PDB file of C-alpha atoms and ligand atoms in Angstrom:
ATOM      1  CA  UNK A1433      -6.363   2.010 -17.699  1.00 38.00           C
ATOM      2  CA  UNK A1434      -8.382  -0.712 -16.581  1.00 39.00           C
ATOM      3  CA  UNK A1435     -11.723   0.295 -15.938  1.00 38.00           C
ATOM      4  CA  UNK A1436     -14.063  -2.549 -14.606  1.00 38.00           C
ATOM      5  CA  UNK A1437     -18.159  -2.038 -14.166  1.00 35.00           C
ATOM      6  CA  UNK A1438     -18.897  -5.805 -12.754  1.00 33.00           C
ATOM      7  CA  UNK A1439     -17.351  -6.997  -9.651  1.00 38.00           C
ATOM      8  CA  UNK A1440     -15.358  -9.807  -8.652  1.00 36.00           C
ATOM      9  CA  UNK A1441     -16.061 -10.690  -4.757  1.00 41.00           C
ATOM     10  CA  UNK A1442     -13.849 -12.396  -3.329  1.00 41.00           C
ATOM     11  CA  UNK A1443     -15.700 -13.266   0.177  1.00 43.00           C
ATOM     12  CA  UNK A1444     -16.919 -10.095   1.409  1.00 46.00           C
ATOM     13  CA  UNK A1445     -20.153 -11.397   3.349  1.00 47.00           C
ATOM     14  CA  UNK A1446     -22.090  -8.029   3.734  1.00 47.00           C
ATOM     15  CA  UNK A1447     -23.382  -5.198   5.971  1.00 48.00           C
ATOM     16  CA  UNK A1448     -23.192  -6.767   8.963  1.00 50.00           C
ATOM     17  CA  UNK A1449     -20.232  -8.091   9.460  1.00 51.00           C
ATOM     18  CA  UNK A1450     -18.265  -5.322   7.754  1.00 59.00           C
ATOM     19  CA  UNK A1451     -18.122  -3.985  11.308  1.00 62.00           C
ATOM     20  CA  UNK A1452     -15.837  -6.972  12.014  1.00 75.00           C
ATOM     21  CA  UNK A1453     -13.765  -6.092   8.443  1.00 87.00           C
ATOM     22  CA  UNK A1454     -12.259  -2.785   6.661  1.00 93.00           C
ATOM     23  CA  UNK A1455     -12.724  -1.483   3.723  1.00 94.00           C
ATOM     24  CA  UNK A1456      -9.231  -0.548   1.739  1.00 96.00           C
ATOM     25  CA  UNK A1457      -8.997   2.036  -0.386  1.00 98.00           C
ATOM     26  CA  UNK A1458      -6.020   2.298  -2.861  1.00 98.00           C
ATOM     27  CA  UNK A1459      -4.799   4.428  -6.111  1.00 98.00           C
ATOM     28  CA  UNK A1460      -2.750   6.565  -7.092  1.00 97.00           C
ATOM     29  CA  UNK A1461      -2.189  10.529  -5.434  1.00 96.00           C
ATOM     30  CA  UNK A1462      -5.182  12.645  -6.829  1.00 95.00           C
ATOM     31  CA  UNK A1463      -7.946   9.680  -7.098  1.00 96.00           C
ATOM     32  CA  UNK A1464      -9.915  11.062  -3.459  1.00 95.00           C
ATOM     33  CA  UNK A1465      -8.791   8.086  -1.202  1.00 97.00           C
ATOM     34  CA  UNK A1466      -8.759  10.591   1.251  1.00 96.00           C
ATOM     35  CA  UNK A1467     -11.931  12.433   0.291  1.00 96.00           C
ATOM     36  CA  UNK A1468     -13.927   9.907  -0.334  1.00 97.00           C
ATOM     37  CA  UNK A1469     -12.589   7.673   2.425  1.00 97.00           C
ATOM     38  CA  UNK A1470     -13.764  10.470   5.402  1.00 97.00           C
ATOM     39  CA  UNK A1471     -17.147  10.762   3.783  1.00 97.00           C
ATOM     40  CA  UNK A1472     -17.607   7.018   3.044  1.00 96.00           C
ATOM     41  CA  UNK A1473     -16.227   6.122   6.237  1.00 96.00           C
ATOM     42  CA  UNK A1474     -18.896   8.989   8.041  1.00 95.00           C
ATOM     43  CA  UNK A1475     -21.959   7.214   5.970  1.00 93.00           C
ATOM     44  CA  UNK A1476     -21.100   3.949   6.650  1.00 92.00           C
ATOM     45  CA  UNK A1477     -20.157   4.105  10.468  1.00 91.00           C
ATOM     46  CA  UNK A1478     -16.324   3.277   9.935  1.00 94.00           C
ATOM     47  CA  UNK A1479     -13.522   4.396  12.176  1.00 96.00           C
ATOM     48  CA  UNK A1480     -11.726   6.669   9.264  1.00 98.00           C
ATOM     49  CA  UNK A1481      -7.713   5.721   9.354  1.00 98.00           C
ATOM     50  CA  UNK A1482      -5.624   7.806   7.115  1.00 98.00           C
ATOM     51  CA  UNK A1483      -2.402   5.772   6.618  1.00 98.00           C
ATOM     52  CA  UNK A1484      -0.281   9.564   5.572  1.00 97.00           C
ATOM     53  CA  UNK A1485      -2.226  11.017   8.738  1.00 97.00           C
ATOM     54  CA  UNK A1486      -1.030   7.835  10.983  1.00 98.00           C
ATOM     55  CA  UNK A1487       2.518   8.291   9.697  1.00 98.00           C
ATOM     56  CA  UNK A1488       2.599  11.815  10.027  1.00 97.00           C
ATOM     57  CA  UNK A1489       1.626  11.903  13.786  1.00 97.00           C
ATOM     58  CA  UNK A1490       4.070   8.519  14.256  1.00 97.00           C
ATOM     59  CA  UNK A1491       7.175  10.302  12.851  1.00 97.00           C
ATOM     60  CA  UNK A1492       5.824  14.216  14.002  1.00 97.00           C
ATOM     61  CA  UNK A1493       7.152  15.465  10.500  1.00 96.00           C
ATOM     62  CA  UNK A1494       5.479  16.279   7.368  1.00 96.00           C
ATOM     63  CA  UNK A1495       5.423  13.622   4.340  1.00 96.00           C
ATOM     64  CA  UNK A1496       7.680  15.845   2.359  1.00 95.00           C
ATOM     65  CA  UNK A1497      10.014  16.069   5.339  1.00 95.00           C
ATOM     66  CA  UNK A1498      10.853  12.928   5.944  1.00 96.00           C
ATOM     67  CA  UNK A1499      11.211  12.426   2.149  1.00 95.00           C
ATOM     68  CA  UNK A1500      13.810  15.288   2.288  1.00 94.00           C
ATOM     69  CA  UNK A1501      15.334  14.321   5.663  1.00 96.00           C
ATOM     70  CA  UNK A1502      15.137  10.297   5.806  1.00 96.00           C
ATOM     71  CA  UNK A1503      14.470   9.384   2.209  1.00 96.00           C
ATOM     72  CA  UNK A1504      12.029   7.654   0.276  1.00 95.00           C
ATOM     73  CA  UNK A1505      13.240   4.226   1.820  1.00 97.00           C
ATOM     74  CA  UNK A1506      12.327   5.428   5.538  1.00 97.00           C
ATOM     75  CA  UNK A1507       8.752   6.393   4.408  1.00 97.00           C
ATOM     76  CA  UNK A1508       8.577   3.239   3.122  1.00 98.00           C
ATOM     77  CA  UNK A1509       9.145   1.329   6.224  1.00 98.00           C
ATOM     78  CA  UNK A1510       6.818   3.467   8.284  1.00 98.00           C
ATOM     79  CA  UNK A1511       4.094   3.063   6.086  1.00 98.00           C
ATOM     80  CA  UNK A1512       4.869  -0.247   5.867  1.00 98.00           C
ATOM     81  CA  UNK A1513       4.930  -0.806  10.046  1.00 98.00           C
ATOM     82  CA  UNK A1514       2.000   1.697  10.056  1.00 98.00           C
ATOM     83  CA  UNK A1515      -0.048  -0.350   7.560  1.00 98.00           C
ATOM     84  CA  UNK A1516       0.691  -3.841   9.205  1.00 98.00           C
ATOM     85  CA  UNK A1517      -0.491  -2.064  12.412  1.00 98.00           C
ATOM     86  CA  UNK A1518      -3.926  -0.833  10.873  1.00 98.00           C
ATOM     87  CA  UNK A1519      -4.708  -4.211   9.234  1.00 98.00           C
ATOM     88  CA  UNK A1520      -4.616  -6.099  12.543  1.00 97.00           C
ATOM     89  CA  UNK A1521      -7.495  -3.883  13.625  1.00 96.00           C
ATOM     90  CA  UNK A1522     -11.291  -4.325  11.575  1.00 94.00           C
ATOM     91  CA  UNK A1523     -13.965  -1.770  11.323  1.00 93.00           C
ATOM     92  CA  UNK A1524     -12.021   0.388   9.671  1.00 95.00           C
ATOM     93  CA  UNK A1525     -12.416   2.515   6.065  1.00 96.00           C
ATOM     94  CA  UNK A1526      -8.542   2.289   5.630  1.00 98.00           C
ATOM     95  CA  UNK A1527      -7.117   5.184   2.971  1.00 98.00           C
ATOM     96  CA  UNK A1528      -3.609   4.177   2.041  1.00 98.00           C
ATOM     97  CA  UNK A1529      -1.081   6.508   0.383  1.00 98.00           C
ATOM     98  CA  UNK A1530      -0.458   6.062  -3.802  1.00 97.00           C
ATOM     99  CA  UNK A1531       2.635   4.378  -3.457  1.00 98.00           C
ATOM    100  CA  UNK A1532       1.704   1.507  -0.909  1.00 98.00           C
ATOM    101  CA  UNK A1533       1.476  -0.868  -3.558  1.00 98.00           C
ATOM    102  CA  UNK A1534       4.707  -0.469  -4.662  1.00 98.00           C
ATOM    103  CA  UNK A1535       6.516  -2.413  -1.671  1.00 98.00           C
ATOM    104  CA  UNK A1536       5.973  -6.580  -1.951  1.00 98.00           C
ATOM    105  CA  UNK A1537       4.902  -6.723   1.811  1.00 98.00           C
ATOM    106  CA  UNK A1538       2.171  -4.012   1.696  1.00 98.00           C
ATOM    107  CA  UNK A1539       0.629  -6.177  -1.133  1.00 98.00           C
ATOM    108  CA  UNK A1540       0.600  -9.509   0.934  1.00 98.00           C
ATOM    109  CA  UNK A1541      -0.459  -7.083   3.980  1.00 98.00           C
ATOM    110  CA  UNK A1542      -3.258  -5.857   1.849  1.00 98.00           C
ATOM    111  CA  UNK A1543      -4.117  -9.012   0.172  1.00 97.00           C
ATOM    112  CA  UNK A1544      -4.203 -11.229   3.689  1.00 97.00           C
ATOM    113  CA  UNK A1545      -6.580  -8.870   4.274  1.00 96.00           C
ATOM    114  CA  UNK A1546      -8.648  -9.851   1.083  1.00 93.00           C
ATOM    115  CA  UNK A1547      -8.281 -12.823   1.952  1.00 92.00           C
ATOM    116  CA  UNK A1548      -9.902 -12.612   5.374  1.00 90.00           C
ATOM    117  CA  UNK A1549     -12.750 -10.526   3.959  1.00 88.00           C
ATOM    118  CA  UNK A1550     -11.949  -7.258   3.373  1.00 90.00           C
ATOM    119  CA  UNK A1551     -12.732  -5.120   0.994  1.00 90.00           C
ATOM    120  CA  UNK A1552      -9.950  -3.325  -1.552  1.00 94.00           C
ATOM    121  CA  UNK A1553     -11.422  -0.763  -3.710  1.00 95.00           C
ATOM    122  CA  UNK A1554      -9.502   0.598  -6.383  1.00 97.00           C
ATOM    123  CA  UNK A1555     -10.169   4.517  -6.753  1.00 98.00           C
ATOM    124  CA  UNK A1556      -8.726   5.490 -10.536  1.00 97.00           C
ATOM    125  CA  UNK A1557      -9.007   8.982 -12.080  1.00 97.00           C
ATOM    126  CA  UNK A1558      -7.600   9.978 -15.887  1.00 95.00           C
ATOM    127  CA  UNK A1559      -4.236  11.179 -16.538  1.00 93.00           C
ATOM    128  CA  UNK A1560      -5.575  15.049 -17.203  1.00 93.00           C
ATOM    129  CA  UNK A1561      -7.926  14.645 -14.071  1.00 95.00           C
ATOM    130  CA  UNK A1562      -4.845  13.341 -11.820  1.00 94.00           C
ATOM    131  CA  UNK A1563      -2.461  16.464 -13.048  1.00 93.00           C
ATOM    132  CA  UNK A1564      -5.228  18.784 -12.837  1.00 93.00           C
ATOM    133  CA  UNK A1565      -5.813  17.357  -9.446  1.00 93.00           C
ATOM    134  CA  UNK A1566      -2.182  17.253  -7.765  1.00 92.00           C
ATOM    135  CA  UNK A1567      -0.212  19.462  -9.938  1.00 89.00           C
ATOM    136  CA  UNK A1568       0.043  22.408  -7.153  1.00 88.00           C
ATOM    137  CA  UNK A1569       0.152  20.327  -4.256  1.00 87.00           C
ATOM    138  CA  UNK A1570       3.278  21.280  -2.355  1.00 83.00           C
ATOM    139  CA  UNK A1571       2.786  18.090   0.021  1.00 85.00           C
ATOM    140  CA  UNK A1572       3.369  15.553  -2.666  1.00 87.00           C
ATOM    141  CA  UNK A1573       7.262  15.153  -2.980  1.00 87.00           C
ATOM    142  CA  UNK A1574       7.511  13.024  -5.392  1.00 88.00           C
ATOM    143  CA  UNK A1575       6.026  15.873  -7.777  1.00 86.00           C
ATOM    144  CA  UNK A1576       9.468  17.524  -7.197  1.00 86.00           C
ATOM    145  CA  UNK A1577      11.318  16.766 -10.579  1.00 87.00           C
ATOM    146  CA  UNK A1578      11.934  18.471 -13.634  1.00 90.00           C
ATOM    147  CA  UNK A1579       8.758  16.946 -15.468  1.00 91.00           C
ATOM    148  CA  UNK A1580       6.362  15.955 -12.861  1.00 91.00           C
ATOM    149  CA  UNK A1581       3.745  15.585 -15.823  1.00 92.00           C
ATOM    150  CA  UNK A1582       6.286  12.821 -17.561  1.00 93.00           C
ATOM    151  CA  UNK A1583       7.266  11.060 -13.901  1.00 93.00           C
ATOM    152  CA  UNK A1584       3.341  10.953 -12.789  1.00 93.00           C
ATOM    153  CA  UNK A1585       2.136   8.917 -16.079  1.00 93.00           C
ATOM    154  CA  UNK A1586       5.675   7.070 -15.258  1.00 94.00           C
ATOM    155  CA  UNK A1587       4.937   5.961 -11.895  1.00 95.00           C
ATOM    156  CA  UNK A1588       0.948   5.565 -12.766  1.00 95.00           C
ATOM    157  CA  UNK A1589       2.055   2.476 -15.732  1.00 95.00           C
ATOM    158  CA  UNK A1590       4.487   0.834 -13.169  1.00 97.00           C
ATOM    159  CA  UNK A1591       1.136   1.142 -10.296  1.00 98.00           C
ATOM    160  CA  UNK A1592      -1.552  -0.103 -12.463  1.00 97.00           C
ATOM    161  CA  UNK A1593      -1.300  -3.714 -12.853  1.00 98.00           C
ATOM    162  CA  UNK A1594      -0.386  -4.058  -8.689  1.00 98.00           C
ATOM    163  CA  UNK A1595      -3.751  -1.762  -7.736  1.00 98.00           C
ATOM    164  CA  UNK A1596      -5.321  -4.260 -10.408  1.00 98.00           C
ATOM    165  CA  UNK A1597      -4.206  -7.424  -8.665  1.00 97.00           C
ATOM    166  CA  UNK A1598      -5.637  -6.319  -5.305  1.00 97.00           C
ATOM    167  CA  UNK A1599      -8.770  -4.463  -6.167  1.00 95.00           C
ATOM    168  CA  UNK A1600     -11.983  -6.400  -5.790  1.00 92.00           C
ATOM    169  CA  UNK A1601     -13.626  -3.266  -7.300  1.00 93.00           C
ATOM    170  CA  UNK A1602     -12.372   0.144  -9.227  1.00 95.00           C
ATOM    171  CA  UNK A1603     -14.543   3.122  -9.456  1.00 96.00           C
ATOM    172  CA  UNK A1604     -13.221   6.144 -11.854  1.00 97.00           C
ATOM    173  CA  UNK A1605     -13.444   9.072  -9.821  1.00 97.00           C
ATOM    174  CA  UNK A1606     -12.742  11.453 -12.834  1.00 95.00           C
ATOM    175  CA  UNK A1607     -16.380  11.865 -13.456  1.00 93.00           C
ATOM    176  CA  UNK A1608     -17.879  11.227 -10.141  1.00 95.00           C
ATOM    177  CA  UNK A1609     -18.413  13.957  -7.050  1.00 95.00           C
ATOM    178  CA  UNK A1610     -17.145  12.473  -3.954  1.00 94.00           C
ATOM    179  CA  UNK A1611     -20.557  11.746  -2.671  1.00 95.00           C
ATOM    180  CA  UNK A1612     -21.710  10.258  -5.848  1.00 96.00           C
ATOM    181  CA  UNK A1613     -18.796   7.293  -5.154  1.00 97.00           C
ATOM    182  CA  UNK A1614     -19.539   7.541  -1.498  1.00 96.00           C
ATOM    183  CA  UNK A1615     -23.290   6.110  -2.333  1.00 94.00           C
ATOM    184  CA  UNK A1616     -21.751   3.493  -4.738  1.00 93.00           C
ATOM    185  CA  UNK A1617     -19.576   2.019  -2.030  1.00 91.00           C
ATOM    186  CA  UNK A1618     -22.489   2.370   0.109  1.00 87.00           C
ATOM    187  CA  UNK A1619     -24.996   0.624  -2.468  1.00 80.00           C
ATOM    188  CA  UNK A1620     -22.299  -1.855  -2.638  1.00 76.00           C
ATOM    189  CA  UNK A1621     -22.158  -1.880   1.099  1.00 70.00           C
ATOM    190  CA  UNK A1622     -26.163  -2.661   1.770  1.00 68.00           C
ATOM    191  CA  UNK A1623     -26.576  -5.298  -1.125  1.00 66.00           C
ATOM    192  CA  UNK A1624     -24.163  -6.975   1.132  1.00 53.00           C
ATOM    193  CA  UNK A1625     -22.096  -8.048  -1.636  1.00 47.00           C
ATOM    194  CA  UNK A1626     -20.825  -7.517  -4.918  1.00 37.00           C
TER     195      UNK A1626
HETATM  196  C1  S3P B1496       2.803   8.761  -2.407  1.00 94.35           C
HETATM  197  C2  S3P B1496       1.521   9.199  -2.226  1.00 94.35           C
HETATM  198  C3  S3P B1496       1.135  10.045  -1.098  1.00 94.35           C
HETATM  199  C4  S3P B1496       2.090   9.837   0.086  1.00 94.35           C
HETATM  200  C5  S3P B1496       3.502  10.023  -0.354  1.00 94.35           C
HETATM  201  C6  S3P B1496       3.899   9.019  -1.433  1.00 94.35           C
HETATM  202  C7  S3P B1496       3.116   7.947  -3.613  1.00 94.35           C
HETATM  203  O1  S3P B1496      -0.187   9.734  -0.698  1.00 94.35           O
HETATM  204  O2  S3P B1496       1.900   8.583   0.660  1.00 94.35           O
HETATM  205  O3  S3P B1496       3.667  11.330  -0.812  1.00 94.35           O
HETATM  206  O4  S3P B1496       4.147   7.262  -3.628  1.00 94.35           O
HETATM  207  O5  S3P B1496       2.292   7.959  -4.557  1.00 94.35           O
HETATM  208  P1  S3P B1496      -1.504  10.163  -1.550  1.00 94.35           P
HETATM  209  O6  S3P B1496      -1.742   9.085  -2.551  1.00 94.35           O
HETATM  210  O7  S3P B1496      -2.575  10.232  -0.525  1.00 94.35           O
HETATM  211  O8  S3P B1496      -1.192  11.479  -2.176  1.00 94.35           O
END
């Protein structure tokens, strides 16, 4: 896994005018977008916007639900429609679900974003952390196969090199408490910069 400690900004201009950006988070299921996102979002005065949350009171079914019931496909273009919507807006900490990357037009959603000065933040955690992390979670359908062990580290290889191409900065969560990344985004966040 890629693991970067310095930081390439693209032209995220600082405190102030984050209120007039988002900040992204993206990674794979287990890494704490969600955690981290409500807590960051809390610290940092940020409307919190859960993409899962959005699509789950859009549709008014559970993830795994319209997995079983529409298909993987259907998600897709929600989260897709959902995501475009979210973008438009600014002042946001925007947690996206692990498999956003995955679709061509979430990445050019995500990365006109980048370009217009938001920030993408790239939340990683290790292989044992993740399993240890998602393995009972009943909400997460794409656990549902024979060897969710084997399909996580296969989905996780085909992931990393599009989180890489749209993170300006990845934290490793593995070792972190959620408030311990919390105050690095924030550092990040008041040295208006990176
Ligand atoms: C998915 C991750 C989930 C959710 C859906 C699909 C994925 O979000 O969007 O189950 O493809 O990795 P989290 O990353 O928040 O678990």
């Amino acid at each position: 896994m890629v693991e970067r400690e310095t930081f390439a900004c693209n032209n995220f201009e600082g405190a102030g005018v984050l209120k007039g950006k988002n900040i992204i988070l993206i990674g794979f299921m287990g890494t704490g977008k969600t955690t981290i996102g409500k807590k960051t979002a809390i610290r940092l005065g940020l409307k919190f916007m859960d993409l899962d949350k959005e699509i789950v009171n859009y549709t008014g079914t559970s993830i795994p639900e319209l997995f079983a019931n529409r298909g993987e496909a259907y998600f897709r273009s929600v989260e897709t429609q959902i995501l475009r919507e979210t973008l438009r807006q600014t002042g946001q900490l925007v947690s996206t679900g692990g498999g956003v990357v995955t679709q061509a037009s979430n990445r050019q959603l995500i990365n006109n974003s980048r370009q217009s000065g938001d920030l993408v933040i790239w939340l990683t955690a290790s292989m044992e952390t993740t399993w240890y992390r998602i393995k009972d979670d009943a909400n997460r359908p794409l656990l549902k196969t024979t060897n969710p062990k084997e399909h996580i580290k296969f989905l996780l290889e085909a992931r990393q090199p599009f989180y890489g191409q749209l993170a300006d900065y990845t934290i490793d969560t593995s070792v972190l408490e959620p408030e311990e990344v919390t105050e690095r985004i924030e550092g990040l966040f008041n040295r208006g910069g990176f």
